[in-house]
PDB file of C-alpha atoms in Angstrom:
ATOM      1  CA  UNK A   1      -0.014  -0.072  -0.143  1.00 55.00           C
ATOM      2  CA  UNK A   2       1.284   3.462  -0.770  1.00 54.00           C
ATOM      3  CA  UNK A   3       0.682   6.672   1.405  1.00 51.00           C
ATOM      4  CA  UNK A   4      -1.735   8.127  -1.400  1.00 55.00           C
ATOM      5  CA  UNK A   5      -4.106   4.882  -1.148  1.00 87.00           C
ATOM      6  CA  UNK A   6      -4.463   5.137   2.483  1.00 91.00           C
ATOM      7  CA  UNK A   7      -5.425   8.850   2.376  1.00 94.00           C
ATOM      8  CA  UNK A   8      -7.780   8.165  -0.202  1.00 95.00           C
ATOM      9  CA  UNK A   9      -9.611   5.419   2.119  1.00 96.00           C
ATOM     10  CA  UNK A  10     -10.590   7.827   4.399  1.00 97.00           C
ATOM     11  CA  UNK A  11     -14.327   7.883   4.787  1.00 98.00           C
ATOM     12  CA  UNK A  12     -14.735  10.357   7.764  1.00 98.00           C
ATOM     13  CA  UNK A  13     -12.867  12.755   9.536  1.00 98.00           C
ATOM     14  CA  UNK A  14     -13.133  15.251  12.434  1.00 97.00           C
ATOM     15  CA  UNK A  15     -11.065  16.618  15.355  1.00 96.00           C
ATOM     16  CA  UNK A  16     -11.563  13.402  17.432  1.00 97.00           C
ATOM     17  CA  UNK A  17     -11.965  10.526  14.911  1.00 98.00           C
ATOM     18  CA  UNK A  18     -11.090   9.163  11.458  1.00 98.00           C
ATOM     19  CA  UNK A  19     -13.013   6.132   9.884  1.00 98.00           C
ATOM     20  CA  UNK A  20     -11.061   4.529   7.163  1.00 98.00           C
ATOM     21  CA  UNK A  21     -12.033   1.775   4.624  1.00 97.00           C
ATOM     22  CA  UNK A  22      -9.475  -0.723   5.734  1.00 96.00           C
ATOM     23  CA  UNK A  23      -8.406  -3.216   2.754  1.00 93.00           C
ATOM     24  CA  UNK A  24      -8.724  -7.089   2.776  1.00 92.00           C
ATOM     25  CA  UNK A  25      -5.488  -8.757   3.458  1.00 89.00           C
ATOM     26  CA  UNK A  26      -3.911  -6.009   5.559  1.00 90.00           C
ATOM     27  CA  UNK A  27      -3.415  -6.843   9.377  1.00 90.00           C
ATOM     28  CA  UNK A  28      -3.953  -3.877  11.558  1.00 87.00           C
ATOM     29  CA  UNK A  29      -1.033  -4.414  14.026  1.00 78.00           C
ATOM     30  CA  UNK A  30       2.219  -6.428  13.428  1.00 74.00           C
ATOM     31  CA  UNK A  31       1.865 -10.167  14.217  1.00 66.00           C
ATOM     32  CA  UNK A  32       4.412 -13.169  14.419  1.00 62.00           C
ATOM     33  CA  UNK A  33       4.353 -13.692  10.537  1.00 67.00           C
ATOM     34  CA  UNK A  34       5.487 -10.027  10.123  1.00 66.00           C
ATOM     35  CA  UNK A  35       4.866  -8.105   6.951  1.00 80.00           C
ATOM     36  CA  UNK A  36       3.113  -5.162   6.023  1.00 88.00           C
ATOM     37  CA  UNK A  37       0.550  -3.715   8.521  1.00 90.00           C
ATOM     38  CA  UNK A  38      -1.831  -0.866   8.682  1.00 92.00           C
ATOM     39  CA  UNK A  39       0.382   0.797  11.461  1.00 90.00           C
ATOM     40  CA  UNK A  40       3.111   1.404   9.040  1.00 91.00           C
ATOM     41  CA  UNK A  41       0.777   3.790   7.107  1.00 93.00           C
ATOM     42  CA  UNK A  42      -0.878   5.641   9.925  1.00 94.00           C
ATOM     43  CA  UNK A  43       1.356   8.639   9.820  1.00 95.00           C
ATOM     44  CA  UNK A  44       0.125   9.780   6.809  1.00 95.00           C
ATOM     45  CA  UNK A  45      -3.234  10.316   8.561  1.00 96.00           C
ATOM     46  CA  UNK A  46      -2.044  12.804  11.113  1.00 96.00           C
ATOM     47  CA  UNK A  47      -3.561  15.758   9.117  1.00 95.00           C
ATOM     48  CA  UNK A  48      -1.323  18.270  11.167  1.00 94.00           C
ATOM     49  CA  UNK A  49      -1.646  16.725  14.478  1.00 96.00           C
ATOM     50  CA  UNK A  50       1.598  15.752  16.226  1.00 95.00           C
ATOM     51  CA  UNK A  51       0.938  12.305  16.569  1.00 95.00           C
ATOM     52  CA  UNK A  52      -0.379   9.439  14.183  1.00 96.00           C
ATOM     53  CA  UNK A  53      -4.086   8.127  15.082  1.00 97.00           C
ATOM     54  CA  UNK A  54      -4.645   4.618  16.503  1.00 96.00           C
ATOM     55  CA  UNK A  55      -7.190   1.815  15.916  1.00 96.00           C
ATOM     56  CA  UNK A  56      -9.968   1.941  18.421  1.00 95.00           C
ATOM     57  CA  UNK A  57     -11.257  -1.523  17.804  1.00 94.00           C
ATOM     58  CA  UNK A  58     -10.269  -4.365  15.851  1.00 89.00           C
ATOM     59  CA  UNK A  59     -10.804  -5.935  12.476  1.00 93.00           C
ATOM     60  CA  UNK A  60      -9.294  -9.167  11.111  1.00 90.00           C
ATOM     61  CA  UNK A  61      -6.643  -9.515   8.675  1.00 91.00           C
ATOM     62  CA  UNK A  62      -8.899 -10.408   6.288  1.00 92.00           C
ATOM     63  CA  UNK A  63     -12.014  -8.404   6.999  1.00 95.00           C
ATOM     64  CA  UNK A  64     -12.421  -5.435   4.961  1.00 96.00           C
ATOM     65  CA  UNK A  65     -14.418  -1.864   5.551  1.00 97.00           C
ATOM     66  CA  UNK A  66     -15.016   0.616   8.384  1.00 98.00           C
ATOM     67  CA  UNK A  67     -12.248   0.959  10.734  1.00 98.00           C
ATOM     68  CA  UNK A  68     -12.297   3.799  13.446  1.00 98.00           C
ATOM     69  CA  UNK A  69      -9.067   5.694  14.605  1.00 98.00           C
ATOM     70  CA  UNK A  70      -8.798   7.916  17.570  1.00 97.00           C
ATOM     71  CA  UNK A  71      -6.757  10.938  16.739  1.00 97.00           C
ATOM     72  CA  UNK A  72      -5.307  11.444  20.025  1.00 96.00           C
ATOM     73  CA  UNK A  73      -5.176   9.694  23.475  1.00 95.00           C
ATOM     74  CA  UNK A  74      -8.355  11.556  24.889  1.00 96.00           C
ATOM     75  CA  UNK A  75     -10.447  10.585  21.652  1.00 96.00           C
ATOM     76  CA  UNK A  76      -9.094   7.103  21.971  1.00 96.00           C
ATOM     77  CA  UNK A  77     -10.452   6.571  25.486  1.00 96.00           C
ATOM     78  CA  UNK A  78     -13.836   8.065  24.543  1.00 95.00           C
ATOM     79  CA  UNK A  79     -13.794   5.790  21.557  1.00 96.00           C
ATOM     80  CA  UNK A  80     -13.012   2.777  23.761  1.00 94.00           C
ATOM     81  CA  UNK A  81     -15.728   3.676  26.070  1.00 95.00           C
ATOM     82  CA  UNK A  82     -18.301   3.384  23.428  1.00 94.00           C
ATOM     83  CA  UNK A  83     -17.002   0.164  21.900  1.00 92.00           C
ATOM     84  CA  UNK A  84     -16.581  -1.566  25.449  1.00 89.00           C
ATOM     85  CA  UNK A  85     -20.168  -0.594  26.217  1.00 86.00           C
ATOM     86  CA  UNK A  86     -21.533  -1.700  23.053  1.00 85.00           C
ATOM     87  CA  UNK A  87     -22.819   1.714  22.041  1.00 92.00           C
ATOM     88  CA  UNK A  88     -20.822   1.646  18.975  1.00 95.00           C
ATOM     89  CA  UNK A  89     -22.915   0.009  16.353  1.00 96.00           C
ATOM     90  CA  UNK A  90     -21.247  -2.025  13.813  1.00 97.00           C
ATOM     91  CA  UNK A  91     -22.977  -3.617  10.949  1.00 98.00           C
ATOM     92  CA  UNK A  92     -21.214  -6.302   8.410  1.00 98.00           C
ATOM     93  CA  UNK A  93     -22.111  -7.921   5.063  1.00 98.00           C
ATOM     94  CA  UNK A  94     -21.290 -11.365   4.486  1.00 98.00           C
ATOM     95  CA  UNK A  95     -21.792 -14.056   1.919  1.00 97.00           C
ATOM     96  CA  UNK A  96     -22.229 -17.344   3.538  1.00 97.00           C
ATOM     97  CA  UNK A  97     -22.223 -20.973   1.988  1.00 95.00           C
ATOM     98  CA  UNK A  98     -25.623 -22.141   2.953  1.00 92.00           C
ATOM     99  CA  UNK A  99     -29.176 -20.870   3.455  1.00 88.00           C
ATOM    100  CA  UNK A 100     -30.612 -19.699   6.756  1.00 93.00           C
ATOM    101  CA  UNK A 101     -34.153 -21.185   7.227  1.00 91.00           C
ATOM    102  CA  UNK A 102     -35.565 -17.872   8.725  1.00 95.00           C
ATOM    103  CA  UNK A 103     -35.240 -14.126   7.782  1.00 96.00           C
ATOM    104  CA  UNK A 104     -33.632 -12.909  10.627  1.00 98.00           C
ATOM    105  CA  UNK A 105     -32.295 -14.307  14.176  1.00 97.00           C
ATOM    106  CA  UNK A 106     -30.057 -14.070  17.163  1.00 98.00           C
ATOM    107  CA  UNK A 107     -27.148 -16.207  17.561  1.00 98.00           C
ATOM    108  CA  UNK A 108     -26.429 -16.436  21.422  1.00 98.00           C
ATOM    109  CA  UNK A 109     -23.424 -18.836  21.661  1.00 98.00           C
ATOM    110  CA  UNK A 110     -20.401 -18.148  24.302  1.00 97.00           C
ATOM    111  CA  UNK A 111     -16.905 -18.449  22.680  1.00 96.00           C
ATOM    112  CA  UNK A 112     -13.777 -19.658  24.231  1.00 93.00           C
ATOM    113  CA  UNK A 113     -10.132 -20.309  22.717  1.00 88.00           C
ATOM    114  CA  UNK A 114      -9.470 -23.591  20.873  1.00 83.00           C
ATOM    115  CA  UNK A 115      -5.999 -23.906  22.569  1.00 74.00           C
ATOM    116  CA  UNK A 116      -4.337 -22.909  25.660  1.00 68.00           C
ATOM    117  CA  UNK A 117      -1.527 -21.452  23.519  1.00 61.00           C
ATOM    118  CA  UNK A 118      -1.359 -17.678  24.081  1.00 58.00           C
ATOM    119  CA  UNK A 119      -0.335 -17.365  20.391  1.00 55.00           C
ATOM    120  CA  UNK A 120      -3.394 -19.042  18.950  1.00 66.00           C
ATOM    121  CA  UNK A 121      -6.885 -16.847  18.263  1.00 75.00           C
ATOM    122  CA  UNK A 122      -8.797 -19.752  16.867  1.00 85.00           C
ATOM    123  CA  UNK A 123     -12.161 -19.770  18.657  1.00 92.00           C
ATOM    124  CA  UNK A 124     -14.727 -22.500  19.379  1.00 94.00           C
ATOM    125  CA  UNK A 125     -18.242 -22.110  20.562  1.00 94.00           C
ATOM    126  CA  UNK A 126     -18.288 -23.153  24.246  1.00 95.00           C
ATOM    127  CA  UNK A 127     -20.726 -23.010  27.149  1.00 95.00           C
ATOM    128  CA  UNK A 128     -18.230 -22.162  29.477  1.00 94.00           C
ATOM    129  CA  UNK A 129     -16.743 -19.320  27.266  1.00 95.00           C
ATOM    130  CA  UNK A 130     -17.197 -15.544  27.251  1.00 95.00           C
ATOM    131  CA  UNK A 131     -20.853 -14.433  26.307  1.00 96.00           C
ATOM    132  CA  UNK A 132     -21.212 -13.677  22.660  1.00 96.00           C
ATOM    133  CA  UNK A 133     -24.172 -12.103  20.735  1.00 97.00           C
ATOM    134  CA  UNK A 134     -24.929 -11.722  17.261  1.00 98.00           C
ATOM    135  CA  UNK A 135     -28.064 -10.364  15.450  1.00 98.00           C
ATOM    136  CA  UNK A 136     -28.350 -11.145  11.964  1.00 98.00           C
ATOM    137  CA  UNK A 137     -30.812 -10.502   9.010  1.00 98.00           C
ATOM    138  CA  UNK A 138     -31.150 -12.274   5.584  1.00 98.00           C
ATOM    139  CA  UNK A 139     -30.832  -9.734   2.729  1.00 97.00           C
ATOM    140  CA  UNK A 140     -30.824 -12.230  -0.343  1.00 97.00           C
ATOM    141  CA  UNK A 141     -30.106 -15.572  -1.669  1.00 96.00           C
ATOM    142  CA  UNK A 142     -27.900 -16.782  -4.352  1.00 95.00           C
ATOM    143  CA  UNK A 143     -28.795 -19.525  -6.856  1.00 93.00           C
ATOM    144  CA  UNK A 144     -25.567 -21.380  -5.933  1.00 92.00           C
ATOM    145  CA  UNK A 145     -27.023 -21.871  -2.375  1.00 93.00           C
ATOM    146  CA  UNK A 146     -25.309 -19.065  -0.799  1.00 95.00           C
ATOM    147  CA  UNK A 147     -26.893 -16.356   1.240  1.00 97.00           C
ATOM    148  CA  UNK A 148     -26.134 -12.358   1.838  1.00 98.00           C
ATOM    149  CA  UNK A 149     -26.465 -11.715   5.487  1.00 98.00           C
ATOM    150  CA  UNK A 150     -26.362  -8.602   7.527  1.00 98.00           C
ATOM    151  CA  UNK A 151     -24.567  -9.092  10.745  1.00 98.00           C
ATOM    152  CA  UNK A 152     -24.729  -6.867  13.901  1.00 98.00           C
ATOM    153  CA  UNK A 153     -22.208  -8.058  16.689  1.00 96.00           C
ATOM    154  CA  UNK A 154     -23.614  -7.009  19.996  1.00 95.00           C
ATOM    155  CA  UNK A 155     -20.386  -8.125  21.606  1.00 93.00           C
ATOM    156  CA  UNK A 156     -17.044  -8.046  20.119  1.00 90.00           C
ATOM    157  CA  UNK A 157     -15.117 -11.348  20.698  1.00 92.00           C
ATOM    158  CA  UNK A 158     -12.415 -12.567  18.385  1.00 91.00           C
ATOM    159  CA  UNK A 159     -13.701 -14.104  15.086  1.00 95.00           C
ATOM    160  CA  UNK A 160     -17.210 -13.817  16.667  1.00 97.00           C
ATOM    161  CA  UNK A 161     -19.212 -13.425  13.413  1.00 97.00           C
ATOM    162  CA  UNK A 162     -16.850 -16.364  11.675  1.00 97.00           C
ATOM    163  CA  UNK A 163     -17.490 -18.877  14.494  1.00 97.00           C
ATOM    164  CA  UNK A 164     -21.296 -17.913  14.853  1.00 98.00           C
ATOM    165  CA  UNK A 165     -22.171 -18.238  11.362  1.00 97.00           C
ATOM    166  CA  UNK A 166     -20.091 -21.548  11.189  1.00 97.00           C
ATOM    167  CA  UNK A 167     -21.688 -22.881  14.039  1.00 96.00           C
ATOM    168  CA  UNK A 168     -25.361 -22.514  12.692  1.00 96.00           C
ATOM    169  CA  UNK A 169     -24.283 -24.430   9.322  1.00 95.00           C
ATOM    170  CA  UNK A 170     -23.815 -21.463   7.194  1.00 96.00           C
ATOM    171  CA  UNK A 171     -19.875 -20.679   7.127  1.00 96.00           C
ATOM    172  CA  UNK A 172     -18.665 -17.339   5.702  1.00 97.00           C
ATOM    173  CA  UNK A 173     -17.736 -17.908   2.159  1.00 95.00           C
ATOM    174  CA  UNK A 174     -13.698 -17.747   1.911  1.00 94.00           C
ATOM    175  CA  UNK A 175     -13.099 -18.995   5.631  1.00 94.00           C
ATOM    176  CA  UNK A 176     -10.084 -21.370   5.610  1.00 90.00           C
ATOM    177  CA  UNK A 177     -10.494 -21.731   9.442  1.00 90.00           C
ATOM    178  CA  UNK A 178     -13.904 -22.065  10.141  1.00 93.00           C
ATOM    179  CA  UNK A 179     -15.361 -22.829   6.919  1.00 89.00           C
ATOM    180  CA  UNK A 180     -14.514 -25.103   3.699  1.00 82.00           C
ATOM    181  CA  UNK A 181     -12.243 -22.812   1.804  1.00 72.00           C
ATOM    182  CA  UNK A 182      -8.650 -23.639   1.219  1.00 70.00           C
ATOM    183  CA  UNK A 183      -5.826 -22.301   2.824  1.00 64.00           C
ATOM    184  CA  UNK A 184      -4.208 -20.968  -0.326  1.00 62.00           C
ATOM    185  CA  UNK A 185      -5.897 -19.672  -3.336  1.00 59.00           C
ATOM    186  CA  UNK A 186      -9.304 -19.152  -2.072  1.00 65.00           C
ATOM    187  CA  UNK A 187     -11.862 -16.444  -3.062  1.00 68.00           C
ATOM    188  CA  UNK A 188     -10.756 -14.088   0.422  1.00 86.00           C
ATOM    189  CA  UNK A 189     -12.988 -13.730   3.119  1.00 94.00           C
ATOM    190  CA  UNK A 190     -16.359 -12.617   2.211  1.00 96.00           C
ATOM    191  CA  UNK A 191     -16.730 -10.485   5.424  1.00 98.00           C
ATOM    192  CA  UNK A 192     -16.916  -6.670   5.111  1.00 98.00           C
ATOM    193  CA  UNK A 193     -17.589  -4.110   7.885  1.00 98.00           C
ATOM    194  CA  UNK A 194     -20.419  -2.329   5.816  1.00 98.00           C
ATOM    195  CA  UNK A 195     -21.254   0.539   8.492  1.00 98.00           C
ATOM    196  CA  UNK A 196     -20.278   2.173  11.537  1.00 98.00           C
ATOM    197  CA  UNK A 197     -22.622   4.221  13.866  1.00 98.00           C
ATOM    198  CA  UNK A 198     -20.654   6.296  16.661  1.00 97.00           C
ATOM    199  CA  UNK A 199     -22.760   8.334  19.063  1.00 96.00           C
ATOM    200  CA  UNK A 200     -19.595  10.221  20.001  1.00 95.00           C
ATOM    201  CA  UNK A 201     -21.026  13.723  20.675  1.00 94.00           C
ATOM    202  CA  UNK A 202     -24.058  13.939  23.024  1.00 90.00           C
ATOM    203  CA  UNK A 203     -25.790  16.549  21.374  1.00 91.00           C
ATOM    204  CA  UNK A 204     -25.525  15.431  17.846  1.00 95.00           C
ATOM    205  CA  UNK A 205     -26.693  12.555  15.901  1.00 96.00           C
ATOM    206  CA  UNK A 206     -24.247   9.730  15.812  1.00 96.00           C
ATOM    207  CA  UNK A 207     -21.666   9.753  13.227  1.00 97.00           C
ATOM    208  CA  UNK A 208     -22.705   7.347  10.384  1.00 98.00           C
ATOM    209  CA  UNK A 209     -20.310   5.898   8.107  1.00 98.00           C
ATOM    210  CA  UNK A 210     -20.544   3.230   5.202  1.00 98.00           C
ATOM    211  CA  UNK A 211     -17.521   1.618   3.195  1.00 98.00           C
ATOM    212  CA  UNK A 212     -18.258   0.521  -0.199  1.00 97.00           C
ATOM    213  CA  UNK A 213     -18.444  -2.997  -1.248  1.00 97.00           C
ATOM    214  CA  UNK A 214     -14.793  -4.569  -2.171  1.00 96.00           C
ATOM    215  CA  UNK A 215     -13.943  -5.936  -5.447  1.00 94.00           C
ATOM    216  CA  UNK A 216     -13.642  -9.373  -4.188  1.00 94.00           C
ATOM    217  CA  UNK A 217     -17.248  -9.493  -2.707  1.00 96.00           C
ATOM    218  CA  UNK A 218     -18.996  -7.727  -5.587  1.00 96.00           C
ATOM    219  CA  UNK A 219     -19.778 -10.933  -7.590  1.00 95.00           C
ATOM    220  CA  UNK A 220     -21.138 -12.830  -4.642  1.00 96.00           C
ATOM    221  CA  UNK A 221     -23.316  -9.961  -3.336  1.00 97.00           C
ATOM    222  CA  UNK A 222     -24.711  -9.485  -6.817  1.00 97.00           C
ATOM    223  CA  UNK A 223     -25.606 -13.112  -6.932  1.00 96.00           C
ATOM    224  CA  UNK A 224     -27.557 -12.527  -4.080  1.00 96.00           C
ATOM    225  CA  UNK A 225     -29.475  -9.521  -5.563  1.00 95.00           C
ATOM    226  CA  UNK A 226     -27.376  -6.444  -4.438  1.00 94.00           C
ATOM    227  CA  UNK A 227     -27.675  -3.949  -6.993  1.00 87.00           C
ATOM    228  CA  UNK A 228     -25.193  -1.124  -6.903  1.00 69.00           C
TER     229      UNK A 228
END
C-alpha cells in the first residue's frame, strides 16, 4: 500500500476520529508472521496533528471495511468506552455458504479459545466461554446455495461472526479456518464491515459511515441480489 492509497481510504474525518476503509488482507497490527501492517501507514493520517491516529477497535486481517481511529489519547479513550459498552453499532455484510431457514434471528453462543497457546486466536463455541451475541438478517439468496447476511455483533469477541455463522451451518465464504475454503488460492473472506455508527457527541446525531463493497465481494453479493 502506498501513502496516497491510505489517504484515499478516509471515509470520515473530524477533530476526534477518522474512519477508514481498511483493505482486505492487511493486518492492523504487527503479528508473528511479520509483513506489511496498517500501523506502518498511519503517520500519513495525522493531518497536522503531532501524533498519528490509532485504531479504536479490531478488524481481522481478512476483513475489509469501516475501522475507527482515534486522533489523540482523549479521543481513543472516548471511543474505547463506546466500543466496550456496545454503544458503537457495527454492521457487517457477509456471503455465506448455506441457506438460513429464517429471515432474521439472534445467535447467542459463548466463545472460548480452542487452545491454551497464547499465540493462537482460533475460537470455538463453548458453554463455559465468554458471552457472545450476534443479530443477523437475511438480505438475499443466491442460485448457488449462498446467502447474503447482514450481521450486527452486540459483543466483540475474536472471530465472533465467523464462528457464529459456521456454528449455525452457514460458514462465511472464503473462511479457511471455520469454513470450507482452501488455505491457499481461495476467494478471500467474504466479510465486510459495511457500516459504523458512533454516538460520539452527546448533543449531535451519531456519526454514520458506510464503506463501499470491496471488489472481491461484488460478484457474490450481486448473485444474492445486491444492485449498486
